[in-house]
Tab-separated table of C-alpha atoms in Angstrom:
chain	number	residue	atom	x	y	z
A	1	UNK	CA	-30.788	2.448	-37.631
A	2	UNK	CA	-34.378	4.561	-37.876
A	3	UNK	CA	-36.039	5.654	-41.310
A	4	UNK	CA	-35.292	9.003	-41.448
A	5	UNK	CA	-37.268	10.353	-45.046
A	6	UNK	CA	-38.050	14.176	-45.612
A	7	UNK	CA	-38.020	14.428	-49.760
A	8	UNK	CA	-37.095	12.942	-52.921
A	9	UNK	CA	-33.537	14.018	-53.852
A	10	UNK	CA	-31.595	14.165	-50.437
A	11	UNK	CA	-28.559	11.355	-51.140
A	12	UNK	CA	-29.451	7.985	-50.487
A	13	UNK	CA	-27.858	6.178	-47.874
A	14	UNK	CA	-29.487	3.568	-47.887
A	15	UNK	CA	-32.595	1.503	-49.405
A	16	UNK	CA	-34.487	-1.554	-49.947
A	17	UNK	CA	-34.982	-3.933	-52.890
A	18	UNK	CA	-36.422	-6.871	-54.252
A	19	UNK	CA	-34.243	-9.579	-57.166
A	20	UNK	CA	-37.066	-11.299	-58.579
A	21	UNK	CA	-36.256	-15.223	-58.407
A	22	UNK	CA	-38.417	-18.042	-58.299
A	23	UNK	CA	-41.721	-17.177	-58.008
A	24	UNK	CA	-41.696	-15.207	-61.293
A	25	UNK	CA	-41.922	-19.291	-63.012
A	26	UNK	CA	-44.003	-21.162	-60.796
A	27	UNK	CA	-47.486	-21.340	-63.246
A	28	UNK	CA	-49.165	-24.005	-64.556
A	29	UNK	CA	-48.090	-24.819	-68.660
A	30	UNK	CA	-49.672	-22.386	-70.950
A	31	UNK	CA	-51.774	-20.355	-67.413
A	32	UNK	CA	-48.317	-17.316	-67.620
A	33	UNK	CA	-51.195	-14.808	-67.863
A	34	UNK	CA	-52.854	-16.136	-64.877
A	35	UNK	CA	-50.001	-14.910	-62.917
A	36	UNK	CA	-48.881	-11.998	-64.630
A	37	UNK	CA	-52.382	-10.129	-65.439
A	38	UNK	CA	-50.461	-6.978	-65.816
A	39	UNK	CA	-48.288	-8.567	-69.155
A	40	UNK	CA	-51.175	-9.384	-71.461
A	41	UNK	CA	-48.693	-9.356	-74.373
A	42	UNK	CA	-45.932	-11.614	-72.631
A	43	UNK	CA	-45.673	-15.379	-72.283
A	44	UNK	CA	-42.630	-15.200	-70.158
A	45	UNK	CA	-40.403	-13.257	-68.163
A	46	UNK	CA	-36.812	-13.655	-69.014
A	47	UNK	CA	-35.989	-14.145	-65.288
A	48	UNK	CA	-32.224	-13.925	-66.360
A	49	UNK	CA	-32.642	-10.811	-68.686
A	50	UNK	CA	-34.788	-9.376	-65.309
A	51	UNK	CA	-31.709	-9.980	-62.804
A	52	UNK	CA	-29.212	-8.385	-65.037
A	53	UNK	CA	-31.339	-5.494	-65.057
A	54	UNK	CA	-31.537	-5.151	-61.302
A	55	UNK	CA	-28.447	-6.312	-61.011
A	56	UNK	CA	-27.034	-3.383	-62.817
A	57	UNK	CA	-29.358	-0.945	-61.503
A	58	UNK	CA	-28.195	-2.015	-58.155
A	59	UNK	CA	-24.819	-1.124	-59.215
A	60	UNK	CA	-25.716	2.153	-59.916
A	61	UNK	CA	-26.719	2.284	-55.898
A	62	UNK	CA	-24.386	0.731	-54.557
A	63	UNK	CA	-21.388	2.898	-57.012
A	64	UNK	CA	-23.204	6.169	-54.669
A	65	UNK	CA	-22.869	4.335	-52.133
A	66	UNK	CA	-26.327	3.155	-51.311
A	67	UNK	CA	-26.410	0.346	-48.921
A	68	UNK	CA	-28.561	-1.942	-50.824
A	69	UNK	CA	-30.726	-3.998	-47.704
A	70	UNK	CA	-33.693	-7.238	-49.334
A	71	UNK	CA	-36.500	-7.608	-48.291
A	72	UNK	CA	-36.153	-10.948	-48.029
A	73	UNK	CA	-33.361	-11.469	-46.326
A	74	UNK	CA	-34.817	-8.625	-43.743
A	75	UNK	CA	-37.648	-10.416	-43.913
A	76	UNK	CA	-35.192	-14.130	-43.021
A	77	UNK	CA	-34.627	-11.988	-40.391
A	78	UNK	CA	-37.693	-10.927	-38.232
A	79	UNK	CA	-38.353	-14.211	-38.820
A	80	UNK	CA	-35.379	-15.274	-37.105
A	81	UNK	CA	-35.889	-12.572	-34.088
A	82	UNK	CA	-38.981	-14.159	-32.416
A	83	UNK	CA	-41.239	-16.691	-32.009
A	84	UNK	CA	-44.278	-14.658	-32.006
A	85	UNK	CA	-42.781	-12.920	-35.460
A	86	UNK	CA	-43.664	-16.540	-36.898
A	87	UNK	CA	-46.859	-16.817	-35.724
A	88	UNK	CA	-48.004	-13.499	-36.407
A	89	UNK	CA	-46.982	-13.242	-40.026
A	90	UNK	CA	-48.462	-16.429	-40.913
A	91	UNK	CA	-51.311	-15.653	-39.736
A	92	UNK	CA	-51.448	-11.586	-41.746
A	93	UNK	CA	-50.286	-14.034	-44.606
A	94	UNK	CA	-52.798	-16.182	-44.250
A	95	UNK	CA	-55.708	-13.632	-44.724
A	96	UNK	CA	-54.347	-11.573	-47.687
A	97	UNK	CA	-53.101	-15.600	-49.534
A	98	UNK	CA	-56.935	-15.516	-52.031
A	99	UNK	CA	-57.946	-18.961	-50.793
A	100	UNK	CA	-61.572	-18.932	-49.359
A	101	UNK	CA	-63.070	-20.858	-47.372
A	102	UNK	CA	-62.262	-22.902	-43.644
A	103	UNK	CA	-60.311	-26.463	-45.582
A	104	UNK	CA	-58.162	-23.893	-48.135
A	105	UNK	CA	-57.090	-21.746	-45.393
A	106	UNK	CA	-56.441	-24.591	-42.896
A	107	UNK	CA	-54.585	-26.635	-45.636
A	108	UNK	CA	-52.368	-22.906	-46.963
A	109	UNK	CA	-51.494	-22.426	-42.402
A	110	UNK	CA	-50.602	-25.788	-42.297
A	111	UNK	CA	-47.943	-25.660	-45.282
A	112	UNK	CA	-46.581	-22.744	-43.807
A	113	UNK	CA	-46.542	-24.016	-39.834
A	114	UNK	CA	-44.671	-27.019	-41.410
A	115	UNK	CA	-41.643	-24.963	-43.475
A	116	UNK	CA	-37.889	-25.705	-40.803
A	117	UNK	CA	-36.177	-22.129	-41.346
A	118	UNK	CA	-37.469	-19.048	-41.349
A	119	UNK	CA	-35.817	-19.187	-45.214
A	120	UNK	CA	-38.681	-21.658	-46.081
A	121	UNK	CA	-41.229	-19.753	-45.095
A	122	UNK	CA	-40.275	-17.303	-46.678
A	123	UNK	CA	-40.232	-18.404	-49.502
A	124	UNK	CA	-42.878	-20.682	-49.593
A	125	UNK	CA	-44.549	-18.005	-49.000
A	126	UNK	CA	-42.560	-15.627	-51.765
A	127	UNK	CA	-42.480	-18.501	-54.709
A	128	UNK	CA	-46.792	-19.857	-54.385
A	129	UNK	CA	-48.356	-22.624	-53.505
A	130	UNK	CA	-49.994	-25.467	-55.713
A	131	UNK	CA	-52.307	-27.710	-54.546
A	132	UNK	CA	-51.038	-31.148	-54.546
A	133	UNK	CA	-48.189	-29.564	-51.922
A	134	UNK	CA	-50.504	-28.970	-49.407
A	135	UNK	CA	-52.930	-31.533	-47.324
A	136	UNK	CA	-56.206	-30.903	-47.205
A	137	UNK	CA	-58.652	-31.953	-44.023
A	138	UNK	CA	-61.321	-33.907	-46.059
A	139	UNK	CA	-57.986	-36.005	-48.050
A	140	UNK	CA	-57.567	-39.984	-47.753
A	141	UNK	CA	-60.551	-42.589	-48.268
A	142	UNK	CA	-62.794	-42.338	-51.530
A	143	UNK	CA	-63.718	-38.582	-52.801
A	144	UNK	CA	-66.708	-38.122	-54.822
A	145	UNK	CA	-64.923	-35.305	-56.032
A	146	UNK	CA	-62.116	-36.954	-57.476
A	147	UNK	CA	-65.131	-40.047	-59.159
A	148	UNK	CA	-66.745	-36.526	-60.503
A	149	UNK	CA	-64.007	-34.753	-61.751
A	150	UNK	CA	-64.339	-31.976	-59.591
A	151	UNK	CA	-61.247	-32.387	-57.311
A	152	UNK	CA	-58.185	-30.100	-57.336
A	153	UNK	CA	-55.424	-30.780	-60.125
A	154	UNK	CA	-52.587	-30.556	-57.939
A	155	UNK	CA	-50.743	-27.950	-60.709
A	156	UNK	CA	-53.056	-25.706	-59.738
A	157	UNK	CA	-52.126	-23.002	-57.839
A	158	UNK	CA	-53.825	-22.606	-54.999
A	159	UNK	CA	-52.170	-19.324	-54.043
A	160	UNK	CA	-50.298	-17.353	-56.300
A	161	UNK	CA	-46.180	-16.384	-56.332
A	162	UNK	CA	-45.890	-13.024	-55.545
A	163	UNK	CA	-44.135	-11.844	-59.086
A	164	UNK	CA	-44.976	-8.415	-58.314
A	165	UNK	CA	-42.207	-8.187	-55.309
A	166	UNK	CA	-39.926	-6.031	-56.285
A	167	UNK	CA	-41.914	-2.807	-57.104
A	168	UNK	CA	-41.112	-2.432	-53.245
A	169	UNK	CA	-42.265	0.935	-53.432
A	170	UNK	CA	-45.766	0.602	-53.485
A	171	UNK	CA	-47.291	-1.729	-50.551
A	172	UNK	CA	-45.307	0.598	-48.147
A	173	UNK	CA	-43.887	4.314	-47.833
A	174	UNK	CA	-41.393	6.194	-46.043
A	175	UNK	CA	-42.446	9.436	-44.324
A	176	UNK	CA	-40.482	11.436	-42.638
A	177	UNK	CA	-38.824	9.161	-39.446
A	178	UNK	CA	-42.088	6.119	-39.701
A	179	UNK	CA	-43.612	4.278	-42.116
A	180	UNK	CA	-47.374	3.702	-44.375
A	181	UNK	CA	-48.571	0.240	-44.762
A	182	UNK	CA	-50.727	0.614	-47.134
A	183	UNK	CA	-54.263	-0.778	-48.435
A	184	UNK	CA	-53.407	-2.591	-52.392
A	185	UNK	CA	-55.565	-1.358	-54.501
A	186	UNK	CA	-55.482	-5.283	-56.006
A	187	UNK	CA	-55.969	-8.236	-53.691
A	188	UNK	CA	-53.328	-10.034	-54.218
A	189	UNK	CA	-50.778	-7.654	-53.986
A	190	UNK	CA	-51.640	-6.754	-49.749
A	191	UNK	CA	-49.959	-9.983	-49.270
A	192	UNK	CA	-46.956	-8.321	-49.947
A	193	UNK	CA	-47.537	-5.883	-46.973
A	194	UNK	CA	-47.569	-8.928	-44.372
A	195	UNK	CA	-43.332	-8.842	-45.806
A	196	UNK	CA	-43.625	-5.336	-43.828
A	197	UNK	CA	-45.664	-5.512	-41.530
A	198	UNK	CA	-43.252	-8.040	-40.154
A	199	UNK	CA	-40.660	-6.592	-40.770
A	200	UNK	CA	-41.160	-2.753	-38.934
A	201	UNK	CA	-42.564	-4.733	-36.090
A	202	UNK	CA	-39.505	-7.953	-35.549
A	203	UNK	CA	-37.167	-6.528	-37.295
A	204	UNK	CA	-34.015	-5.454	-34.434
A	205	UNK	CA	-32.873	-2.508	-36.129
A	206	UNK	CA	-36.346	-1.074	-37.660
A	207	UNK	CA	-39.187	-2.757	-34.734
A	208	UNK	CA	-39.432	1.081	-33.177
A	209	UNK	CA	-41.020	2.387	-36.615
A	210	UNK	CA	-43.617	4.789	-36.262
A	211	UNK	CA	-46.799	3.273	-38.476
A	212	UNK	CA	-48.402	6.177	-40.489
A	213	UNK	CA	-52.012	4.531	-41.928
A	214	UNK	CA	-53.421	1.463	-41.767
A	215	UNK	CA	-53.288	-1.347	-43.412
A	216	UNK	CA	-56.747	-2.770	-42.838
A	217	UNK	CA	-57.998	0.607	-43.976
A	218	UNK	CA	-60.827	0.663	-45.428
A	219	UNK	CA	-59.632	3.055	-48.112
A	220	UNK	CA	-57.054	1.880	-50.480
A	221	UNK	CA	-53.200	3.959	-51.015
A	222	UNK	CA	-50.545	3.495	-52.861
A	223	UNK	CA	-46.917	4.230	-52.208
A	224	UNK	CA	-46.392	5.433	-55.306
A	225	UNK	CA	-48.604	8.303	-54.984
A	226	UNK	CA	-46.879	9.300	-51.489
A	227	UNK	CA	-43.879	12.056	-53.304
A	228	UNK	CA	-41.876	13.712	-49.789
A	229	UNK	CA	-41.488	17.536	-50.436
A	230	UNK	CA	-39.767	18.092	-47.716
A	231	UNK	CA	-39.673	17.403	-43.711
A	232	UNK	CA	-43.102	19.626	-43.466
A	233	UNK	CA	-45.036	18.687	-46.693
A	234	UNK	CA	-45.707	15.572	-48.495
A	235	UNK	CA	-47.641	15.270	-51.794
A	236	UNK	CA	-50.366	13.079	-52.287
A	237	UNK	CA	-51.436	11.780	-55.794
A	238	UNK	CA	-55.522	11.465	-56.263
A	239	UNK	CA	-55.489	8.360	-58.336
A	240	UNK	CA	-57.171	5.128	-59.588
A	241	UNK	CA	-55.039	3.682	-56.452
A	242	UNK	CA	-55.065	6.470	-53.959
A	243	UNK	CA	-59.085	7.138	-53.072
A	244	UNK	CA	-59.542	10.946	-51.304
A	245	UNK	CA	-60.755	9.058	-48.140
A	246	UNK	CA	-57.442	7.377	-47.844
A	247	UNK	CA	-55.768	10.789	-47.967
A	248	UNK	CA	-58.115	12.202	-45.105
A	249	UNK	CA	-57.352	9.552	-43.431
A	250	UNK	CA	-53.582	9.666	-43.645
A	251	UNK	CA	-53.048	13.457	-43.140
A	252	UNK	CA	-55.556	12.850	-39.933
A	253	UNK	CA	-52.950	10.870	-38.620
A	254	UNK	CA	-49.627	13.223	-40.523
A	255	UNK	CA	-50.766	16.373	-38.864
A	256	UNK	CA	-51.640	15.060	-35.655
A	257	UNK	CA	-49.272	12.515	-34.479
A	258	UNK	CA	-47.179	13.759	-32.462
A	259	UNK	CA	-43.886	11.103	-34.112
A	260	UNK	CA	-45.206	12.917	-37.512
A	261	UNK	CA	-43.267	17.040	-38.542
A	262	UNK	CA	-45.609	17.014	-41.581
A	263	UNK	CA	-47.630	20.755	-41.247
A	264	UNK	CA	-49.688	20.348	-44.626
A	265	UNK	CA	-50.319	17.645	-47.370
A	266	UNK	CA	-50.811	18.817	-50.960
A	267	UNK	CA	-52.896	16.391	-52.675
A	268	UNK	CA	-52.685	16.666	-56.264
A	269	UNK	CA	-55.352	14.824	-59.022
A	270	UNK	CA	-53.541	12.278	-61.262
A	271	UNK	CA	-54.482	12.155	-65.348
A	272	UNK	CA	-56.123	8.514	-66.287
A	273	UNK	CA	-53.151	7.153	-68.910
A	274	UNK	CA	-53.460	3.291	-69.736
A	275	UNK	CA	-49.915	2.877	-68.204
A	276	UNK	CA	-49.461	5.282	-66.036
A	277	UNK	CA	-51.197	4.885	-62.384
A	278	UNK	CA	-49.510	7.044	-59.846
A	279	UNK	CA	-47.658	10.304	-58.975
A	280	UNK	CA	-45.235	9.099	-59.201
A	281	UNK	CA	-45.550	8.914	-62.146
A	282	UNK	CA	-46.203	11.659	-63.675
A	283	UNK	CA	-44.378	14.278	-61.875
A	284	UNK	CA	-40.584	13.702	-60.109
A	285	UNK	CA	-38.225	16.744	-58.353
A	286	UNK	CA	-34.801	16.197	-59.705
A	287	UNK	CA	-33.232	19.126	-58.342
A	288	UNK	CA	-33.786	22.261	-54.964
A	289	UNK	CA	-36.167	23.524	-57.345
A	290	UNK	CA	-36.041	21.150	-60.498
A	291	UNK	CA	-39.203	19.228	-61.419
A	292	UNK	CA	-39.491	16.715	-64.276
A	293	UNK	CA	-43.222	16.391	-65.308
A	294	UNK	CA	-45.529	15.359	-67.355
A	295	UNK	CA	-46.795	18.296	-68.878
A	296	UNK	CA	-50.478	17.112	-68.696
A	297	UNK	CA	-50.559	17.387	-65.033
A	298	UNK	CA	-49.840	20.851	-65.026
A	299	UNK	CA	-52.594	21.592	-67.277
A	300	UNK	CA	-55.149	19.719	-66.060
A	301	UNK	CA	-54.433	18.566	-62.403
A	302	UNK	CA	-57.074	20.737	-59.527
A	303	UNK	CA	-54.770	20.863	-56.235
A	304	UNK	CA	-55.953	21.111	-52.252
A	305	UNK	CA	-53.780	22.064	-48.936
A	306	UNK	CA	-54.414	20.298	-46.349
A	307	UNK	CA	-54.228	21.753	-42.988
A	308	UNK	CA	-54.416	21.547	-38.915
A	309	UNK	CA	-57.551	22.154	-37.586
A	310	UNK	CA	-58.482	24.347	-34.772
A	311	UNK	CA	-60.025	21.540	-32.822
A	312	UNK	CA	-57.500	19.169	-32.439
A	313	UNK	CA	-57.616	16.176	-34.903
A	314	UNK	CA	-59.269	17.350	-36.901
A	315	UNK	CA	-57.891	19.488	-40.515
A	316	UNK	CA	-59.027	21.911	-42.738
A	317	UNK	CA	-59.019	21.698	-46.589
A	318	UNK	CA	-58.241	24.658	-49.473
A	319	UNK	CA	-58.376	24.031	-53.088
A	320	UNK	CA	-55.004	25.657	-54.862
A	321	UNK	CA	-56.286	28.019	-57.491
A	322	UNK	CA	-53.331	27.677	-60.254
A	323	UNK	CA	-52.833	24.081	-59.415
A	324	UNK	CA	-49.787	21.979	-59.171
A	325	UNK	CA	-46.888	24.918	-59.815
A	326	UNK	CA	-48.246	27.232	-57.476
A	327	UNK	CA	-48.656	24.117	-54.530
A	328	UNK	CA	-45.212	22.796	-55.382
A	329	UNK	CA	-43.709	26.796	-54.788
A	330	UNK	CA	-46.152	27.154	-51.714
A	331	UNK	CA	-44.916	23.841	-50.201
A	332	UNK	CA	-41.392	24.324	-50.731
A	333	UNK	CA	-41.182	27.858	-50.579
A	334	UNK	CA	-39.722	28.308	-53.513
A	335	UNK	CA	-41.309	30.807	-56.097
A	336	UNK	CA	-40.167	30.036	-59.376
A	337	UNK	CA	-39.731	26.577	-59.812
A	338	UNK	CA	-37.985	24.824	-63.358
A	339	UNK	CA	-40.602	22.406	-64.830
A	340	UNK	CA	-39.222	20.455	-67.356
A	341	UNK	CA	-41.474	18.882	-69.636
A	342	UNK	CA	-41.406	14.561	-70.736
A	343	UNK	CA	-40.735	15.133	-74.370
A	344	UNK	CA	-38.654	18.163	-74.071
A	345	UNK	CA	-39.098	20.713	-76.772
A	346	UNK	CA	-40.689	18.210	-79.021
A	347	UNK	CA	-44.614	18.056	-78.022
A	348	UNK	CA	-44.924	15.068	-79.926
A	349	UNK	CA	-43.121	12.917	-78.080
A	350	UNK	CA	-44.433	13.586	-74.827
A	351	UNK	CA	-47.054	11.037	-75.245
A	352	UNK	CA	-44.936	8.944	-76.180
A	353	UNK	CA	-42.087	9.232	-73.529
A	354	UNK	CA	-45.436	10.062	-71.178
A	355	UNK	CA	-46.186	6.761	-71.801
A	356	UNK	CA	-42.853	5.302	-70.769
A	357	UNK	CA	-42.630	6.510	-67.273
A	358	UNK	CA	-39.937	9.778	-68.557
A	359	UNK	CA	-41.402	11.258	-65.740
A	360	UNK	CA	-40.956	8.075	-62.821
A	361	UNK	CA	-37.123	8.949	-61.995
A	362	UNK	CA	-34.787	8.037	-58.922
A	363	UNK	CA	-33.175	10.905	-57.214
A	364	UNK	CA	-29.701	9.848	-56.086
A	365	UNK	CA	-28.624	13.070	-54.590
A	366	UNK	CA	-29.849	16.378	-55.833
A	367	UNK	CA	-28.957	17.107	-59.594
A	368	UNK	CA	-28.188	13.694	-59.918
A	369	UNK	CA	-31.173	11.185	-61.437
A	370	UNK	CA	-31.380	7.688	-62.751
A	371	UNK	CA	-33.583	7.622	-65.423
A	372	UNK	CA	-35.555	4.954	-68.358
A	373	UNK	CA	-32.366	5.253	-71.708
A	374	UNK	CA	-35.107	4.969	-73.701
A	375	UNK	CA	-36.353	8.169	-73.446
A	376	UNK	CA	-34.021	10.248	-74.753
A	377	UNK	CA	-35.710	13.506	-76.038
A	378	UNK	CA	-36.789	13.558	-72.283
A	379	UNK	CA	-33.502	13.074	-71.044
A	380	UNK	CA	-31.526	15.570	-73.737
A	381	UNK	CA	-33.999	18.580	-72.176
A	382	UNK	CA	-33.124	17.102	-68.214
A	383	UNK	CA	-28.892	17.108	-69.449
A	384	UNK	CA	-29.833	20.816	-70.725
A	385	UNK	CA	-30.896	21.861	-67.932
A	386	UNK	CA	-28.111	20.657	-65.711
A	387	UNK	CA	-29.175	18.119	-64.473
A	388	UNK	CA	-26.878	14.317	-63.580
A	389	UNK	CA	-27.617	11.869	-65.485
A	390	UNK	CA	-27.010	7.559	-65.243
A	391	UNK	CA	-29.709	6.089	-67.644
A	392	UNK	CA	-30.581	2.438	-67.117
A	393	UNK	CA	-32.605	-0.152	-68.792
A	394	UNK	CA	-35.288	-1.818	-66.914
A	395	UNK	CA	-37.996	-2.912	-69.606
A	396	UNK	CA	-38.005	-6.662	-67.697
A	397	UNK	CA	-39.082	-5.694	-64.571
A	398	UNK	CA	-41.382	-3.274	-65.256
A	399	UNK	CA	-43.013	-3.802	-68.421
A	400	UNK	CA	-43.803	0.146	-68.730
A	401	UNK	CA	-45.534	0.441	-65.715
A	402	UNK	CA	-42.411	2.422	-63.843
A	403	UNK	CA	-39.484	3.469	-63.573
A	404	UNK	CA	-36.658	3.937	-61.610
A	405	UNK	CA	-38.458	5.739	-59.128
A	406	UNK	CA	-40.440	2.122	-58.335
A	407	UNK	CA	-37.876	-0.256	-57.736
A	408	UNK	CA	-37.098	1.316	-55.137
A	409	UNK	CA	-37.366	1.957	-51.431
A	410	UNK	CA	-35.405	4.535	-49.838
A	411	UNK	CA	-35.062	4.202	-46.562
A	412	UNK	CA	-32.878	7.006	-45.367
A	413	UNK	CA	-31.767	10.276	-47.401
A	414	UNK	CA	-28.905	12.949	-46.199
A	415	UNK	CA	-31.621	16.554	-46.111
């Protein structure tokens, strides 16, 4: 069934998730920070707790009637669909795996090609590869590297595990009836995009999905910066992870591609705060006329409207004089929008709860929102505004780098 996303508030009908697994445990002893660089204060990943959080989150979606699809299962089905899918996936994965040089890349390729089933190939690509698991062209006989102590240690990782897979909103974005294959800021996350490319090129249910951004673009863009406003308007954050040039490229495609219904792209500057890195950690729509927002975004950020130029395939850009409020009101055609600030009426809590991703919520349907339960002041303000809340705890999954919105990629929503 085709993708259909024309807003971030329509009732979710189908969504993509990833349930963490063995990849979270695959690292050399004492080298947790090597593969979990975003958790500098931690020494382990509590998989049991993360799975409990993920299952609770999934239960929230299923209770709302959402059809939940899992990334690894879709990838397995796509790889089984035709021999070309498997060959294409291995090529893409090897290109992005981080192994430098012909010998290492060939070892990775042979390791993946020797997997028997599609499920084994998926597990090998997600779980990480150690030097001791592969065979090199220079193996066998006496080796100087072994005599001098410079040979690869069997326990060391050749390809790191994909332990950010559950942040499914970042590698790709669903816009209207199409998808953006994003160019991730961190090189190791680009391997994740290869998984989605295989699904949306070969899976029987998704293989005809239009594409609006090329993953091999020079410029970085991430899904947390892309917010669908309505069928004809999309907001994109100018952030540490999304460059202005990337927005230029995306806007040109969205405005001129016949598979897109977008008439305007609204670029919004994203403030810099240590843990809040995308537009969706500063702004989320929770009802027809209501947003939860970081006050800093409203106070400081400039906005720009990008529309079609008279000349074909060109765009024109206008600065929005009064900033984010005016931009959103113009995009939605609603003059009087409500903005609920993080922290509610308590400015002393705004900074704390903004940092704890109080604005990064998942709208299940208009007026009903899944929120991070720890942000009590923001949640109280939302309830007072008449918003129905479903609070959850996802600390082990997110470690402060995102809220409920980051763990779910809606594929279909009602209008």
